[in-house]
PDB file of N, CA and C in Angstrom:
ATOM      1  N   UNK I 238      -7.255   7.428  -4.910  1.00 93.00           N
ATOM      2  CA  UNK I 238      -6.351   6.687  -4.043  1.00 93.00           C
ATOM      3  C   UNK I 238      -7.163   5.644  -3.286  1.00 93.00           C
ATOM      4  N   UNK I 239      -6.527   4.290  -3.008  1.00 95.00           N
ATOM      5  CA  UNK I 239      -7.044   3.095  -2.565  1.00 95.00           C
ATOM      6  C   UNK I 239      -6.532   2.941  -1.340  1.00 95.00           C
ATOM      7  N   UNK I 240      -7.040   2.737  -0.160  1.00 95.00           N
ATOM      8  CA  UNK I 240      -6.069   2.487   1.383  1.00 95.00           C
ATOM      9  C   UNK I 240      -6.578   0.941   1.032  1.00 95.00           C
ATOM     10  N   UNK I 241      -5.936   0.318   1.466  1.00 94.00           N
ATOM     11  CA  UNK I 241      -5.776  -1.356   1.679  1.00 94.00           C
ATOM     12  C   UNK I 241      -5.444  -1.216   3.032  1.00 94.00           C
ATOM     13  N   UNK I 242      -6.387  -1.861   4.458  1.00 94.00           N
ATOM     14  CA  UNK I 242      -5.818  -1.890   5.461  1.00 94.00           C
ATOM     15  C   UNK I 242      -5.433  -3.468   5.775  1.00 94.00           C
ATOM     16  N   UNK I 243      -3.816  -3.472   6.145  1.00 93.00           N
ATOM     17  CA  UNK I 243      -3.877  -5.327   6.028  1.00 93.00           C
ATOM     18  C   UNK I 243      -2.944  -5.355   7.796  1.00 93.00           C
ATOM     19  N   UNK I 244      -3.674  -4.623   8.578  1.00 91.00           N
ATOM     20  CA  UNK I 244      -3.334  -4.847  10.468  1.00 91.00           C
ATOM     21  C   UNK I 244      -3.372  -6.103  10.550  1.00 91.00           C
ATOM     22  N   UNK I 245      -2.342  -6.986  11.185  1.00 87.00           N
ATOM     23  CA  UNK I 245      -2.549  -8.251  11.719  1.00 87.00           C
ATOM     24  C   UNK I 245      -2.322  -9.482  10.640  1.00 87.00           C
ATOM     25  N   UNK I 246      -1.872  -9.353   9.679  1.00 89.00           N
ATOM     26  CA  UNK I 246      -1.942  -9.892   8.430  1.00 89.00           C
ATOM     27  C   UNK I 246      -0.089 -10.351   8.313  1.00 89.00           C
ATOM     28  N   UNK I 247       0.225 -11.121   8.780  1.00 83.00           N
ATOM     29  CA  UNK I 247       1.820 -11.534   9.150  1.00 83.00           C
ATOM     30  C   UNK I 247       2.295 -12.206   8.096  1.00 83.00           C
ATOM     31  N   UNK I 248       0.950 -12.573   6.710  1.00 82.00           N
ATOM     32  CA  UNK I 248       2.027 -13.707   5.932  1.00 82.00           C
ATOM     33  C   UNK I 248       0.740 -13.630   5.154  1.00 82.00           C
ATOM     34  N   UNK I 249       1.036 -13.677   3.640  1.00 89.00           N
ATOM     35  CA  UNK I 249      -0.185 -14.053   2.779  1.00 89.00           C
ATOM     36  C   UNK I 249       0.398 -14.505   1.660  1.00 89.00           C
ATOM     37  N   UNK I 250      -0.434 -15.125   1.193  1.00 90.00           N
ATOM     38  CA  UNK I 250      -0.222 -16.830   0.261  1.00 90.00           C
ATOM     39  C   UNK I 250      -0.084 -15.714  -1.293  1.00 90.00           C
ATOM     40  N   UNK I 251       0.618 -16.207  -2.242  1.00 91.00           N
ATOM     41  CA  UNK I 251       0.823 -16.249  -3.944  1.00 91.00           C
ATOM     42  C   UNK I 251      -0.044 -15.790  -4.275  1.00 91.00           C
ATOM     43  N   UNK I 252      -1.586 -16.299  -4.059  1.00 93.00           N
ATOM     44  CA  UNK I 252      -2.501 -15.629  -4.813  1.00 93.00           C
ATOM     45  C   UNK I 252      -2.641 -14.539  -4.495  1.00 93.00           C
ATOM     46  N   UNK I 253      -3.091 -14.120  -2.898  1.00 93.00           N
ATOM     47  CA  UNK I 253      -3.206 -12.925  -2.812  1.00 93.00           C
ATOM     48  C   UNK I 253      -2.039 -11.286  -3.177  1.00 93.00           C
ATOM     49  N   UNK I 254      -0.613 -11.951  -3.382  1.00 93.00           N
ATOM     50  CA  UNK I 254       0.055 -11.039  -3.638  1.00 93.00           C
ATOM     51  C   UNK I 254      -0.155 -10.905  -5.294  1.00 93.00           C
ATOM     52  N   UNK I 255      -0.369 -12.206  -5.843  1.00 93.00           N
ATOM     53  CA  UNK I 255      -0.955 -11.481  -7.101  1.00 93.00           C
ATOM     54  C   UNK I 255      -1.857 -11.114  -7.449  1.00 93.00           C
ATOM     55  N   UNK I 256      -3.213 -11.373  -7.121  1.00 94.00           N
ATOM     56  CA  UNK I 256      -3.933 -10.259  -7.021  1.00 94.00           C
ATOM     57  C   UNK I 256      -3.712  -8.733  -6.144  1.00 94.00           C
ATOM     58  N   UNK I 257      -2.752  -8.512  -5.825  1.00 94.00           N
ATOM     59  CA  UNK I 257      -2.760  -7.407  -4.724  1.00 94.00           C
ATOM     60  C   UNK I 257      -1.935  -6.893  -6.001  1.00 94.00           C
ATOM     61  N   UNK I 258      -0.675  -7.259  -6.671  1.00 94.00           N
ATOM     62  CA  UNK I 258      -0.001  -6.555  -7.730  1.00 94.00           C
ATOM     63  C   UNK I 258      -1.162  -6.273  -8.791  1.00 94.00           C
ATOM     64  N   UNK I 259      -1.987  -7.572  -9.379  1.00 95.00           N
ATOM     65  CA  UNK I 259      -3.076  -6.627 -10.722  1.00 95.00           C
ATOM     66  C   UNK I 259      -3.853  -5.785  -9.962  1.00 95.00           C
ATOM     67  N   UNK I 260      -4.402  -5.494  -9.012  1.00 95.00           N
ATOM     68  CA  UNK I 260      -5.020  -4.465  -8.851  1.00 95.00           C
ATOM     69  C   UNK I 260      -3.809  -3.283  -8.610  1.00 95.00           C
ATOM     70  N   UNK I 261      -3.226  -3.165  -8.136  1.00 95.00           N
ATOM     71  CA  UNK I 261      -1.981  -2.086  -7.907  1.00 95.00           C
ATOM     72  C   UNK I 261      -2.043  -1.133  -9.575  1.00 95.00           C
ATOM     73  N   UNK I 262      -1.630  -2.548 -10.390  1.00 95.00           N
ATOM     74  CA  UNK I 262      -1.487  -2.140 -12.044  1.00 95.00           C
ATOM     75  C   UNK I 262      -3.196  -1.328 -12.487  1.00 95.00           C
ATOM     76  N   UNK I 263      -3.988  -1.717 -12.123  1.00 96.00           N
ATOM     77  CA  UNK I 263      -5.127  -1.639 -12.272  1.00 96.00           C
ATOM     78  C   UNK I 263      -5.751  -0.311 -11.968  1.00 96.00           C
ATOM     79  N   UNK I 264      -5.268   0.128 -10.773  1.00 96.00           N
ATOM     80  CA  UNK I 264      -5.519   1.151  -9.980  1.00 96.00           C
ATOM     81  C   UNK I 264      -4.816   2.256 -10.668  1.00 96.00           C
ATOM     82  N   UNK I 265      -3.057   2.092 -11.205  1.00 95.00           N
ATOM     83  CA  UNK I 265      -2.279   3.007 -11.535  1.00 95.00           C
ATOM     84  C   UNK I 265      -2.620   3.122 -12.958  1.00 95.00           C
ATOM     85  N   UNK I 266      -3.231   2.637 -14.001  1.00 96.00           N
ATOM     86  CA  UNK I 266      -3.572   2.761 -15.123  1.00 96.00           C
ATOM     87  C   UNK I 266      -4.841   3.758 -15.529  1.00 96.00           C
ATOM     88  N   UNK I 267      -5.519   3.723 -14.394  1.00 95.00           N
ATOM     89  CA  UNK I 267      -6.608   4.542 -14.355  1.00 95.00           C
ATOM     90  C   UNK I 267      -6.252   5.389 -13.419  1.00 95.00           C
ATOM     91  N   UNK I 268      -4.910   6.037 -13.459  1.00 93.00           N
ATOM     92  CA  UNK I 268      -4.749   7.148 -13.027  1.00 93.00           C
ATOM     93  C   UNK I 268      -4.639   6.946 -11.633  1.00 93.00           C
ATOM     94  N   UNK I 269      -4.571   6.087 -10.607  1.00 95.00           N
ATOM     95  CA  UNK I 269      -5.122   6.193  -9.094  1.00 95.00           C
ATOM     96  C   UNK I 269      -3.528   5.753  -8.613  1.00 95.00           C
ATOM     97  N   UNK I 270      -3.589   5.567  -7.170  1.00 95.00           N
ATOM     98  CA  UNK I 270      -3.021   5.001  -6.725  1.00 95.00           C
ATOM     99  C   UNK I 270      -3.197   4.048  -5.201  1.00 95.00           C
ATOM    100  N   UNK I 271      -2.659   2.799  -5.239  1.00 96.00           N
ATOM    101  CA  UNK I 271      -2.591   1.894  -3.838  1.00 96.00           C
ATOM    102  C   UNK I 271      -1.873   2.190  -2.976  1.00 96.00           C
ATOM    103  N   UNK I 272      -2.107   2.558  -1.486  1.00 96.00           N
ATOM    104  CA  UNK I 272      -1.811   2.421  -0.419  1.00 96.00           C
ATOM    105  C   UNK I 272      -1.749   1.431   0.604  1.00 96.00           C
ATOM    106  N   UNK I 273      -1.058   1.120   0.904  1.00 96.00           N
ATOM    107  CA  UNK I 273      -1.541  -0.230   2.174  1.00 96.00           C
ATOM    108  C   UNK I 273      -0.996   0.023   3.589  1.00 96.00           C
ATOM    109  N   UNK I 274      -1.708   0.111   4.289  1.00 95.00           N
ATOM    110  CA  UNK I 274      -1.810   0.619   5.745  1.00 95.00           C
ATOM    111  C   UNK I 274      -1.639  -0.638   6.527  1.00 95.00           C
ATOM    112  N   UNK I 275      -0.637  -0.283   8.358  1.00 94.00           N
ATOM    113  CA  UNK I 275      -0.803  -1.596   9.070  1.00 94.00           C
ATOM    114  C   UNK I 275       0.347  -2.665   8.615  1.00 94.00           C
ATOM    115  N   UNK I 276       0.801  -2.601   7.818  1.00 95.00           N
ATOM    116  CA  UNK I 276       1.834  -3.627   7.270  1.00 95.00           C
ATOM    117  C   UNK I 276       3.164  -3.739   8.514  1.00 95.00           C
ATOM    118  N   UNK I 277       2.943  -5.394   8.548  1.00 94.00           N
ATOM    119  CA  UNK I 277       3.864  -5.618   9.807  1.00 94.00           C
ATOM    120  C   UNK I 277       5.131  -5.984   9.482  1.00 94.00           C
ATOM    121  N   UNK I 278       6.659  -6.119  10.021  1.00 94.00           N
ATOM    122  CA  UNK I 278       7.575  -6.631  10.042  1.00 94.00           C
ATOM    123  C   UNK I 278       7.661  -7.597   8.628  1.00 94.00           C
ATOM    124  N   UNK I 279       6.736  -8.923   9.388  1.00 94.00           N
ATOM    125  CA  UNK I 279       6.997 -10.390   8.492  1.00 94.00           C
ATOM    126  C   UNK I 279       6.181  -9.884   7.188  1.00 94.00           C
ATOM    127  N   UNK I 280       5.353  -9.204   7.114  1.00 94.00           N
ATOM    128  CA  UNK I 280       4.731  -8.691   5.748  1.00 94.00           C
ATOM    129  C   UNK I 280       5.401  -8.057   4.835  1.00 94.00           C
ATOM    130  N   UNK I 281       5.977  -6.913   5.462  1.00 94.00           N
ATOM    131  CA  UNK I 281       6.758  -6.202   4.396  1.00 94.00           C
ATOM    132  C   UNK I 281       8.493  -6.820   3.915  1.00 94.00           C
ATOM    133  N   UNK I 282       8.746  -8.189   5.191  1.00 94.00           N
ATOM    134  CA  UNK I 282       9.583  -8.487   3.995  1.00 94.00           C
ATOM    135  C   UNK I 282       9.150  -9.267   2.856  1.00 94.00           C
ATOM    136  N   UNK I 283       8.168  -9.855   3.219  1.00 94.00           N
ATOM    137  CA  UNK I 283       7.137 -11.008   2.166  1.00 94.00           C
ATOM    138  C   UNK I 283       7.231  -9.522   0.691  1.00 94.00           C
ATOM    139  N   UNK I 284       6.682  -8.963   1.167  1.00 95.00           N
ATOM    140  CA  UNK I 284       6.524  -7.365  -0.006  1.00 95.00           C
ATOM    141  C   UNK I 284       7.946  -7.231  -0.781  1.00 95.00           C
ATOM    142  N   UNK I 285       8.938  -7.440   0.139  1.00 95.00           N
ATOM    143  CA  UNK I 285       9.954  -6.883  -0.318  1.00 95.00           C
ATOM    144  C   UNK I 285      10.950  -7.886  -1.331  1.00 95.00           C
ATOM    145  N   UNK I 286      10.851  -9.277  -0.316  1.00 93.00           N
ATOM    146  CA  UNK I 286      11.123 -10.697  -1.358  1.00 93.00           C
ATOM    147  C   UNK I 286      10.746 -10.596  -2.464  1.00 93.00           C
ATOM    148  N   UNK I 287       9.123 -10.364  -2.602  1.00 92.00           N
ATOM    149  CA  UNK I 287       8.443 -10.738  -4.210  1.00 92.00           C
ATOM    150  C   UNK I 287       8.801  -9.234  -4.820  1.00 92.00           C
ATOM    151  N   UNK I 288       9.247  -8.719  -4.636  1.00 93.00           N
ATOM    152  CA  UNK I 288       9.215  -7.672  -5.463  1.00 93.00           C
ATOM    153  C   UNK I 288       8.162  -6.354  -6.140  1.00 93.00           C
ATOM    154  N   UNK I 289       7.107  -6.744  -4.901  1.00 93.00           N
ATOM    155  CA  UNK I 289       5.895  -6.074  -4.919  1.00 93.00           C
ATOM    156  C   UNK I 289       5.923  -4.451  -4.150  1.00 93.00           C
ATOM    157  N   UNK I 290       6.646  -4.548  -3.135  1.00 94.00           N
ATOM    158  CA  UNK I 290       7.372  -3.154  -2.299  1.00 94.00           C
ATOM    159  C   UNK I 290       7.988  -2.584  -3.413  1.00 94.00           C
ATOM    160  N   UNK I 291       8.711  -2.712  -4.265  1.00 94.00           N
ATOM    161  CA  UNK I 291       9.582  -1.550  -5.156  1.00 94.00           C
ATOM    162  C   UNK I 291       8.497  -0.961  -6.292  1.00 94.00           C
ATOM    163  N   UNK I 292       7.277  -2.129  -6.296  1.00 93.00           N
ATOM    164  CA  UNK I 292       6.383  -1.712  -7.782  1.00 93.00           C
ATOM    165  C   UNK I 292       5.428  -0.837  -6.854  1.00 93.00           C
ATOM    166  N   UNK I 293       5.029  -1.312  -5.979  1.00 93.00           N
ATOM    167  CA  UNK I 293       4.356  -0.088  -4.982  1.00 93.00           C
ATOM    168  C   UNK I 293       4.660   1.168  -4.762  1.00 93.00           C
ATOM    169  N   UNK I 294       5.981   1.397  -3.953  1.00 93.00           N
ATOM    170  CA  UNK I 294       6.601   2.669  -3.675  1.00 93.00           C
ATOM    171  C   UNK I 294       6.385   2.081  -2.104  1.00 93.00           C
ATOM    172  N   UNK I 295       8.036   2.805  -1.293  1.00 92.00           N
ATOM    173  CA  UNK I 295       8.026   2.496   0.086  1.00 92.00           C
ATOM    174  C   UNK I 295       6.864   3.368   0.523  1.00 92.00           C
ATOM    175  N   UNK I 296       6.871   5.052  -0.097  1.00 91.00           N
ATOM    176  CA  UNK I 296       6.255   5.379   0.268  1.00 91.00           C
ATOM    177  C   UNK I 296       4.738   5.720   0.118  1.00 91.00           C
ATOM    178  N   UNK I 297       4.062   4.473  -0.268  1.00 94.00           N
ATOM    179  CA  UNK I 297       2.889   3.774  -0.345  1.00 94.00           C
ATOM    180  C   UNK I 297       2.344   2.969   0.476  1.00 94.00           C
ATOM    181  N   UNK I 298       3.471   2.159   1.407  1.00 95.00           N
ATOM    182  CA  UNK I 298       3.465   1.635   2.480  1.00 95.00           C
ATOM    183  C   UNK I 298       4.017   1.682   3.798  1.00 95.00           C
ATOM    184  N   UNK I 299       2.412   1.835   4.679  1.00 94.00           N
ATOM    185  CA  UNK I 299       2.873   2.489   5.995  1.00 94.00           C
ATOM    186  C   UNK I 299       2.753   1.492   7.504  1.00 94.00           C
ATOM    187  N   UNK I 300       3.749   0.837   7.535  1.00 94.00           N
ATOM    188  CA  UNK I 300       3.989   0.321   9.293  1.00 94.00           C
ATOM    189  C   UNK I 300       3.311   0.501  10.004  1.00 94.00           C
ATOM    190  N   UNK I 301       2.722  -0.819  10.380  1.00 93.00           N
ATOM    191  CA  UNK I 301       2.074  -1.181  11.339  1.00 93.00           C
ATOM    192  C   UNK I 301       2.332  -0.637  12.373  1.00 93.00           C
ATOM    193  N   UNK I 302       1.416   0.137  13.205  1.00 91.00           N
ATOM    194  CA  UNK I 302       1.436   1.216  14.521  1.00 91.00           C
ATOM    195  C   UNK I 302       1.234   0.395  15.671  1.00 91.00           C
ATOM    196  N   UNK I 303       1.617   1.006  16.731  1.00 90.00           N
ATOM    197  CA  UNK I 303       0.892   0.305  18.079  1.00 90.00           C
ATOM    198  C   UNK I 303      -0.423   0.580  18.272  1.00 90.00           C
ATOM    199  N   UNK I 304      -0.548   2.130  17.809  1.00 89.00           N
ATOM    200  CA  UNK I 304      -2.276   1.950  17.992  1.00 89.00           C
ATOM    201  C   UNK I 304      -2.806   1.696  17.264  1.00 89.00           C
ATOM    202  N   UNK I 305      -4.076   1.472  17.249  1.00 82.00           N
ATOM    203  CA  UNK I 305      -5.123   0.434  16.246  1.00 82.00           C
ATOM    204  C   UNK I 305      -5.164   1.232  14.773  1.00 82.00           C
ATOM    205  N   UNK I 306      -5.249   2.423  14.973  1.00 88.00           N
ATOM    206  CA  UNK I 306      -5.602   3.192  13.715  1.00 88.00           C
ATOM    207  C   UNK I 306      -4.468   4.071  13.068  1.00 88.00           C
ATOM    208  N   UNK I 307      -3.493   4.357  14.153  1.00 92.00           N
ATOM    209  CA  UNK I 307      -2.178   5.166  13.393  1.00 92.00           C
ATOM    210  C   UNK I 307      -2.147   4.530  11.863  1.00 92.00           C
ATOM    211  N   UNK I 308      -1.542   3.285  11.589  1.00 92.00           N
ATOM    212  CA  UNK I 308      -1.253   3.664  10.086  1.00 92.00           C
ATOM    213  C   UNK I 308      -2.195   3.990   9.040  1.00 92.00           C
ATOM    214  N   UNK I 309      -3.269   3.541   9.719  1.00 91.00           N
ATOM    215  CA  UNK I 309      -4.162   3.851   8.706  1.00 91.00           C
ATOM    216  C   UNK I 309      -4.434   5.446   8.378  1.00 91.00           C
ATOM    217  N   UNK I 310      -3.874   5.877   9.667  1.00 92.00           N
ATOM    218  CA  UNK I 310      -4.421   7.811   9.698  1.00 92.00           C
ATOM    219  C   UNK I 310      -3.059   8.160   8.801  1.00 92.00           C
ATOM    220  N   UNK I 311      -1.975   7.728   8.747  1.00 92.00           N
ATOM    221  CA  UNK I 311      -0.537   7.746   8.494  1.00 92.00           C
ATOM    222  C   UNK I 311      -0.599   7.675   6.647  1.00 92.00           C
ATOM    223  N   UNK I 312      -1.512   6.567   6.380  1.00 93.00           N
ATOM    224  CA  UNK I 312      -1.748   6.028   4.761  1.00 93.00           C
ATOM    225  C   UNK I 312      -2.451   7.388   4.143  1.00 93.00           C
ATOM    226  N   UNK I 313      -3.873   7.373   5.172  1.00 93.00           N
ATOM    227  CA  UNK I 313      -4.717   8.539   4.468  1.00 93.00           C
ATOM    228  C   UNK I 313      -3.816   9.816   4.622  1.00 93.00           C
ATOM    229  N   UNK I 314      -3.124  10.349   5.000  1.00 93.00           N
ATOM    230  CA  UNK I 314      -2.680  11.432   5.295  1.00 93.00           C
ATOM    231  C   UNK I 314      -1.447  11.275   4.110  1.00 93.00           C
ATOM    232  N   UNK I 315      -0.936  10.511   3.586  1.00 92.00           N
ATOM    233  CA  UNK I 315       0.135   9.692   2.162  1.00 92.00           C
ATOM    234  C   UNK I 315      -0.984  10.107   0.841  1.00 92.00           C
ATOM    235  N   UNK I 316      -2.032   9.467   1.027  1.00 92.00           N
ATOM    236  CA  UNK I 316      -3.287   9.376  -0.004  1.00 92.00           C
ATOM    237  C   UNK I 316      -3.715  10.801  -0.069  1.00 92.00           C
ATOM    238  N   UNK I 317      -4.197  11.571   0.770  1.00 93.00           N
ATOM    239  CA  UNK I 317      -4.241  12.825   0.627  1.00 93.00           C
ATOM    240  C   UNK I 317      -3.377  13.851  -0.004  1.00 93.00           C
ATOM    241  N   UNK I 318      -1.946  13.674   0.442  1.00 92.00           N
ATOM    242  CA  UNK I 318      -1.028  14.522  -0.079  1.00 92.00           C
ATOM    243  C   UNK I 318      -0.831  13.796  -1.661  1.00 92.00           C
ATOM    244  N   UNK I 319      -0.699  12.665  -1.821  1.00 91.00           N
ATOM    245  CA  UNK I 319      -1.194  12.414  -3.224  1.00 91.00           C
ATOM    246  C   UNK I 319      -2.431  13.288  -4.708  1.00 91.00           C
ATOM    247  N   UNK I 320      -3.053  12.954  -3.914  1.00 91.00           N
ATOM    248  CA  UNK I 320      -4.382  13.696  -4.320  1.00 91.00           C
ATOM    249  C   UNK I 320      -3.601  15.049  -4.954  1.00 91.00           C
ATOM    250  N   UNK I 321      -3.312  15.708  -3.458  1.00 91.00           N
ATOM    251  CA  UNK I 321      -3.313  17.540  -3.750  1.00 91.00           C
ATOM    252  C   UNK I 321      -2.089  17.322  -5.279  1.00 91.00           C
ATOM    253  N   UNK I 322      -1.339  16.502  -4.716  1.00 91.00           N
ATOM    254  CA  UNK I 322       0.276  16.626  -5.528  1.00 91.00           C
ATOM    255  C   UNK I 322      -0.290  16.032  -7.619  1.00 91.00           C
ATOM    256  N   UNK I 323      -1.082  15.357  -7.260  1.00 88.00           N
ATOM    257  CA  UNK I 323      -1.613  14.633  -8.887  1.00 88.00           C
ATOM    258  C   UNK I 323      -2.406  16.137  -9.363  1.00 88.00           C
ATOM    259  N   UNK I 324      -3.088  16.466  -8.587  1.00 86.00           N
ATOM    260  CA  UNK I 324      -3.838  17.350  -9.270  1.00 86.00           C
ATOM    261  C   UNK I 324      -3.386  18.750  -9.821  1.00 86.00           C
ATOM    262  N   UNK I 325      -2.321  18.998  -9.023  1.00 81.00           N
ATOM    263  CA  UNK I 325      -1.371  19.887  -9.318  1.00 81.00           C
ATOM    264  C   UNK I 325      -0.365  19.720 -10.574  1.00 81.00           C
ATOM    265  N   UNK I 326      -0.262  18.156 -11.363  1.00 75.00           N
ATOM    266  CA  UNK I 326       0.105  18.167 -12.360  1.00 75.00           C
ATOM    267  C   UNK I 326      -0.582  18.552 -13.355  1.00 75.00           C
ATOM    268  N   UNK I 327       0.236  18.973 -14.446  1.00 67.00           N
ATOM    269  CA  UNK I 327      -0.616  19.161 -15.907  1.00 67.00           C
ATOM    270  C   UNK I 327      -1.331  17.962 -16.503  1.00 67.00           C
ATOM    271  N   UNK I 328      -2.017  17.958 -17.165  1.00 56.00           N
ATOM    272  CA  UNK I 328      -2.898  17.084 -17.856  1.00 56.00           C
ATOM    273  C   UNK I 328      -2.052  16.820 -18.852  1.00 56.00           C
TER     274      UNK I 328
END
């Protein structure tokens, strides 16, 4: 599992959402998965416009907190229960 922390990050340009989708693909092909922590208001509708929030999973992405580190503790604690839940599948 990958945390992406993007706190403070209100708007990001074409390229970076496409690179943020091939690595997503990238990550999930080799078995893993992306998280992104911190995601604000104007971000996640930007996520939600391009169509990058539904290829993610909502619950992959965790809202920007008031305190500095909540989502990020919020993501890893997503990423963790991931972990236990993948490994618990069959091969």
């Amino acid at each position: 599992a990958v945390v992406l922390r993007l706190r403070g990050r209100t708007d990001v340009g074409s390229t970076f959402l496409l690179v943020l989708e091939r690595y997503r693909s990238e990550i999930e092909s080799a078995g893993g998965a992306l998280m992104l922590a911190g995601v604000g208001p104007e971000l996640m509708r930007q996520l939600e416009r391009t169509g990058i929030l539904p290829a993610l999973g909502e619950d992959r992405v965790c809202a920007a907190q008031p305190t500095l580190t909540a989502s990020l503790g919020v993501a890893l604690q997503a990423a963790e229960k991931w972990l236990r839940e993948s490994a618990d599948e069959p091969a």
